[in-house]
Amino acid sequence: MELAKAMAARRAILFAKELSLFNVVIEGDGLQVMNALSASRRCNTLFGHGIDDCNRLGTSLKACSFIHVRWEENRLAHALARRAV
């Protein structure tokens, strides 16, 4: 599950680049993933390669930050994810 959330963050960064947005805030409801994305140290978890890839891509933007939001506050993203499945 965490890897899927990390890959969703990666896709959001790529989408921002496609739209030529260079100051982005990525919100997600996965606390562990958002904390790993916000940390300045390397992530040594099973989903660490996804985190490292997000951080690498984020450096190509002017500003890229990651914020945890509770699931209840993230209903739109949840609805879009359900439609994608």
Backbone as a chain_set.jsonl record, in Angstrom:
{"seq": "MELAKAMAARRAILFAKELSLFNVVIEGDGLQVMNALSASRRCNTLFGHGIDDCNRLGTSLKACSFIHVRWEENRLAHALARRAV", "coords": {"N": [[0.813, -1.193, 0.0], [1.945, 1.269, 0.804], [3.909, 1.629, -1.146], [2.315, 2.02, -3.404], [1.172, 4.477, -2.757], [3.434, 6.079, -2.697], [4.14, 5.906, -5.387], [1.958, 7.172, -6.493], [2.396, 9.765, -5.61], [4.714, 10.256, -7.028], [3.7, 10.22, -9.632], [2.082, 12.473, -9.476], [4.002, 14.488, -9.269], [5.242, 14.245, -11.778], [3.052, 14.913, -13.38], [2.678, 17.581, -12.634], [5.02, 18.642, -13.712], [4.493, 18.177, -16.432], [2.481, 20.003, -16.808], [3.854, 22.303, -16.574], [4.17, 23.385, -14.021], [5.896, 24.648, -11.318], [6.074, 25.141, -8.637], [4.934, 23.267, -6.268], [2.641, 21.551, -4.09], [2.273, 18.518, -2.694], [-0.256, 16.526, -1.566], [-1.185, 13.925, 0.668], [-2.743, 10.991, 2.105], [-1.331, 9.053, 3.39], [0.419, 8.677, 6.141], [2.972, 7.611, 6.851], [4.274, 7.526, 4.37], [4.16, 10.236, 3.539], [5.652, 11.409, 5.59], [8.126, 10.196, 5.097], [8.676, 11.24, 2.566], [8.985, 13.909, 3.198], [11.192, 13.926, 4.809], [14.712, 14.549, 5.2], [16.577, 12.626, 5.021], [17.783, 9.484, 3.638], [15.479, 6.949, 2.647], [14.975, 3.916, 4.112], [13.15, 1.717, 3.63], [10.757, -0.787, 2.517], [9.454, 0.503, 0.497], [11.188, 2.434, -0.185], [12.648, 2.968, -2.559], [10.735, 4.133, -4.184], [10.227, 6.477, -2.769], [12.748, 7.694, -2.878], [12.899, 8.131, -5.641], [10.794, 9.966, -5.989], [11.807, 12.123, -4.506], [14.069, 12.71, -6.019], [12.887, 13.497, -8.459], [11.46, 15.672, -7.51], [13.428, 17.557, -7.048], [13.813, 18.695, -9.495], [11.951, 20.61, -9.715], [11.031, 23.99, -8.866], [10.031, 24.409, -6.27], [8.931, 21.92, -4.116], [6.818, 20.365, -2.001], [5.632, 18.16, 0.582], [2.688, 17.115, 2.141], [0.854, 15.735, 4.807], [-2.504, 14.755, 4.868], [-5.548, 14.019, 6.48], [-7.554, 11.129, 5.716], [-10.297, 11.693, 5.575], [-10.287, 14.342, 4.868], [-9.478, 14.259, 2.324], [-11.224, 13.531, 0.295], [-11.835, 13.997, -2.442], [-9.549, 13.095, -3.855], [-9.649, 10.422, -3.096], [-12.072, 9.63, -4.296], [-11.39, 9.963, -7.008], [-9.359, 8.073, -7.243], [-10.785, 5.71, -6.81], [-12.395, 5.69, -9.078], [-10.451, 5.337, -11.011], [-9.71, 2.71, -10.703]], "CA": [[0.0, 0.0, 0.0], [2.802, 2.447, 0.864], [4.55, 1.809, -2.441], [1.316, 2.606, -4.297], [1.032, 5.896, -2.404], [4.656, 6.742, -3.16], [4.068, 5.996, -6.84], [0.955, 8.206, -6.791], [3.092, 11.042, -5.42], [5.617, 10.374, -8.183], [2.883, 10.593, -10.797], [1.643, 13.859, -9.274], [5.143, 15.346, -9.616], [5.369, 14.206, -13.232], [1.921, 15.661, -13.923], [2.985, 18.998, -12.425], [6.024, 19.001, -14.72], [3.821, 18.209, -17.735], [1.689, 21.234, -16.852], [4.803, 23.398, -16.354], [4.023, 23.933, -12.674], [7.191, 24.433, -10.688], [5.899, 25.298, -7.191], [3.827, 22.351, -6.0], [2.436, 20.922, -2.789], [1.659, 17.205, -2.874], [-0.956, 16.096, -0.353], [-1.513, 12.511, 0.688], [-3.276, 10.525, 3.382], [-0.44, 8.045, 3.968], [1.316, 9.373, 7.064], [4.332, 7.08, 6.753], [4.82, 7.936, 3.079], [4.357, 11.685, 3.547], [6.79, 11.689, 6.473], [9.338, 9.778, 4.393], [8.914, 12.197, 1.496], [9.386, 15.188, 3.793], [12.463, 13.768, 5.538], [15.898, 14.868, 4.406], [17.455, 11.461, 4.983], [17.419, 8.393, 2.729], [14.425, 6.087, 3.169], [15.384, 2.508, 4.086], [11.975, 0.875, 3.792], [10.445, -1.559, 1.314], [9.01, 1.423, -0.547], [12.196, 3.49, -0.221], [13.03, 3.345, -3.927], [9.701, 5.058, -4.657], [10.471, 7.744, -2.071], [13.961, 8.272, -3.462], [12.557, 8.597, -6.982], [10.001, 11.188, -5.816], [12.699, 13.193, -4.075], [14.901, 13.068, -7.172], [12.048, 14.262, -9.384], [11.086, 16.925, -6.864], [14.513, 18.529, -7.157], [13.742, 19.363, -10.798], [10.979, 21.694, -9.586], [11.514, 25.11, -8.055], [9.644, 24.073, -4.9], [8.058, 20.751, -4.043], [6.677, 19.948, -0.611], [4.708, 17.052, 0.803], [1.896, 17.35, 3.347], [-0.103, 14.696, 5.167], [-3.883, 15.144, 5.178], [-6.345, 12.856, 6.885], [-8.367, 10.569, 4.643], [-11.579, 12.393, 5.528], [-10.068, 15.631, 4.223], [-8.947, 13.98, 0.997], [-12.299, 12.779, -0.372], [-11.75, 14.115, -3.891], [-8.506, 12.174, -4.324], [-10.149, 9.063, -2.899], [-13.075, 9.378, -5.33], [-10.689, 9.81, -8.281], [-8.642, 6.796, -7.202], [-11.774, 4.64, -6.964], [-12.813, 5.695, -10.479], [-9.338, 4.842, -11.828], [-9.673, 1.261, -10.586]], "C": [[0.861, 1.262, 0.0], [3.483, 2.702, -0.47], [3.573, 2.445, -3.431], [1.141, 4.096, -4.016], [2.259, 6.685, -2.826], [4.627, 6.913, -4.676], [3.007, 7.014, -7.276], [1.572, 9.592, -6.627], [4.04, 11.296, -6.584], [4.852, 10.827, -9.415], [2.399, 12.037, -10.68], [2.767, 14.836, -9.626], [5.325, 15.399, -11.129], [4.259, 15.008, -13.904], [2.156, 17.166, -13.776], [4.014, 19.47, -13.453], [5.407, 19.1, -16.105], [3.022, 19.498, -17.913], [2.551, 22.48, -16.667], [4.534, 24.138, -15.046], [5.317, 23.635, -11.932], [7.194, 24.701, -9.192], [4.7, 24.448, -6.811], [3.83, 21.867, -4.554], [1.682, 19.633, -3.059], [1.039, 16.807, -1.546], [-1.274, 14.61, -0.455], [-1.968, 12.082, 2.063], [-2.429, 9.426, 4.016], [0.614, 8.719, 4.84], [2.76, 8.906, 6.91], [5.007, 7.533, 5.454], [5.099, 9.437, 3.069], [5.514, 12.088, 4.457], [8.11, 11.32, 5.795], [9.687, 10.749, 3.269], [9.429, 13.53, 2.031], [10.747, 15.112, 4.479], [13.639, 14.06, 4.613], [16.853, 13.673, 4.288], [16.925, 10.404, 4.001], [16.414, 7.471, 3.417], [14.835, 4.619, 3.005], [14.21, 1.59, 4.4], [11.761, 0.078, 2.514], [9.986, -0.668, 0.161], [9.991, 2.582, -0.731], [12.604, 3.913, -1.618], [11.998, 4.293, -4.539], [9.872, 6.44, -4.042], [11.68, 8.446, -2.68], [13.695, 8.831, -4.854], [11.745, 9.891, -6.91], [10.898, 12.361, -5.435], [13.608, 13.651, -5.211], [14.112, 13.916, -8.161], [11.679, 15.625, -8.808], [12.169, 17.983, -6.957], [14.52, 19.244, -8.503], [12.709, 20.487, -10.805], [11.584, 22.808, -8.736], [11.232, 24.853, -6.577], [8.666, 22.914, -4.938], [8.005, 20.306, -2.588], [5.573, 18.903, -0.502], [4.016, 17.255, 2.14], [0.939, 16.183, 3.567], [-1.46, 15.33, 5.454], [-4.636, 13.886, 5.567], [-7.234, 12.411, 5.727], [-9.675, 11.332, 4.49], [-11.462, 13.738, 4.816], [-9.629, 15.471, 2.771], [-9.963, 13.202, 0.158], [-12.218, 12.84, -1.892], [-10.72, 13.137, -4.455], [-8.969, 10.732, -4.19], [-11.17, 8.701, -3.983], [-12.42, 9.169, -6.691], [-9.955, 8.47, -8.339], [-9.604, 5.63, -7.402], [-12.242, 4.545, -8.419], [-11.723, 5.099, -11.375], [-9.257, 3.326, -11.798], [-10.804, 0.691, -11.4]], "O": [[0.557, 2.219, -0.712], [3.624, 3.852, -0.887], [3.961, 3.314, -4.212], [0.981, 4.888, -4.944], [2.144, 7.829, -3.264], [5.043, 7.95, -5.192], [3.152, 7.648, -8.321], [1.297, 10.492, -7.42], [4.153, 12.423, -7.067], [5.3, 11.706, -10.15], [2.315, 12.744, -11.683], [2.516, 15.889, -10.212], [5.538, 16.471, -11.696], [4.504, 15.704, -14.889], [1.865, 17.933, -14.693], [3.895, 20.567, -13.999], [5.748, 19.999, -16.874], [2.901, 20.017, -19.022], [2.027, 23.593, -16.61], [4.655, 25.361, -14.976], [5.781, 22.495, -11.921], [8.219, 24.507, -8.537], [3.56, 24.867, -7.013], [4.868, 21.788, -3.898], [0.574, 19.658, -3.594], [1.722, 16.756, -0.523], [-1.593, 14.104, -1.531], [-1.635, 12.713, 3.066], [-2.782, 8.919, 5.081], [1.589, 9.269, 4.328], [3.672, 9.73, 6.846], [6.187, 7.885, 5.457], [6.169, 9.862, 2.634], [6.271, 13.003, 4.134], [9.096, 12.049, 5.908], [10.86, 11.047, 3.045], [10.225, 14.198, 1.372], [11.384, 16.142, 4.703], [13.567, 13.845, 3.403], [17.824, 13.722, 3.533], [15.763, 10.442, 3.595], [16.494, 7.242, 4.624], [15.02, 4.143, 1.885], [14.273, 0.783, 5.327], [12.495, 0.246, 1.54], [10.112, -1.037, -1.006], [9.661, 3.589, -1.358], [12.88, 5.09, -1.851], [12.355, 5.164, -5.332], [9.683, 7.454, -4.715], [11.639, 9.643, -2.962], [14.21, 9.892, -5.205], [11.984, 10.814, -7.689], [10.764, 13.457, -5.977], [13.886, 14.843, -5.347], [14.607, 14.933, -8.647], [11.596, 16.614, -9.537], [11.871, 19.177, -6.947], [15.159, 20.286, -8.644], [12.6, 21.23, -11.78], [12.533, 22.586, -7.983], [12.103, 25.058, -5.732], [7.696, 22.926, -5.695], [9.021, 19.918, -2.012], [4.709, 18.783, -1.371], [4.665, 17.531, 3.149], [0.296, 15.705, 2.632], [-1.556, 16.314, 6.188], [-4.376, 12.808, 5.032], [-7.613, 13.211, 4.872], [-10.109, 11.586, 3.367], [-12.432, 14.217, 4.228], [-9.431, 16.464, 2.072], [-9.587, 12.312, -0.605], [-12.499, 11.849, -2.566], [-10.997, 12.433, -5.426], [-8.712, 9.911, -5.07], [-11.137, 7.596, -4.526], [-12.84, 8.297, -7.451], [-9.939, 7.814, -9.38], [-9.272, 4.666, -8.091], [-12.459, 3.447, -8.933], [-12.022, 4.441, -12.372], [-8.788, 2.712, -12.756], [-10.974, -0.527, -11.452]]}, "num_chains": 1, "name": "protein.A"}
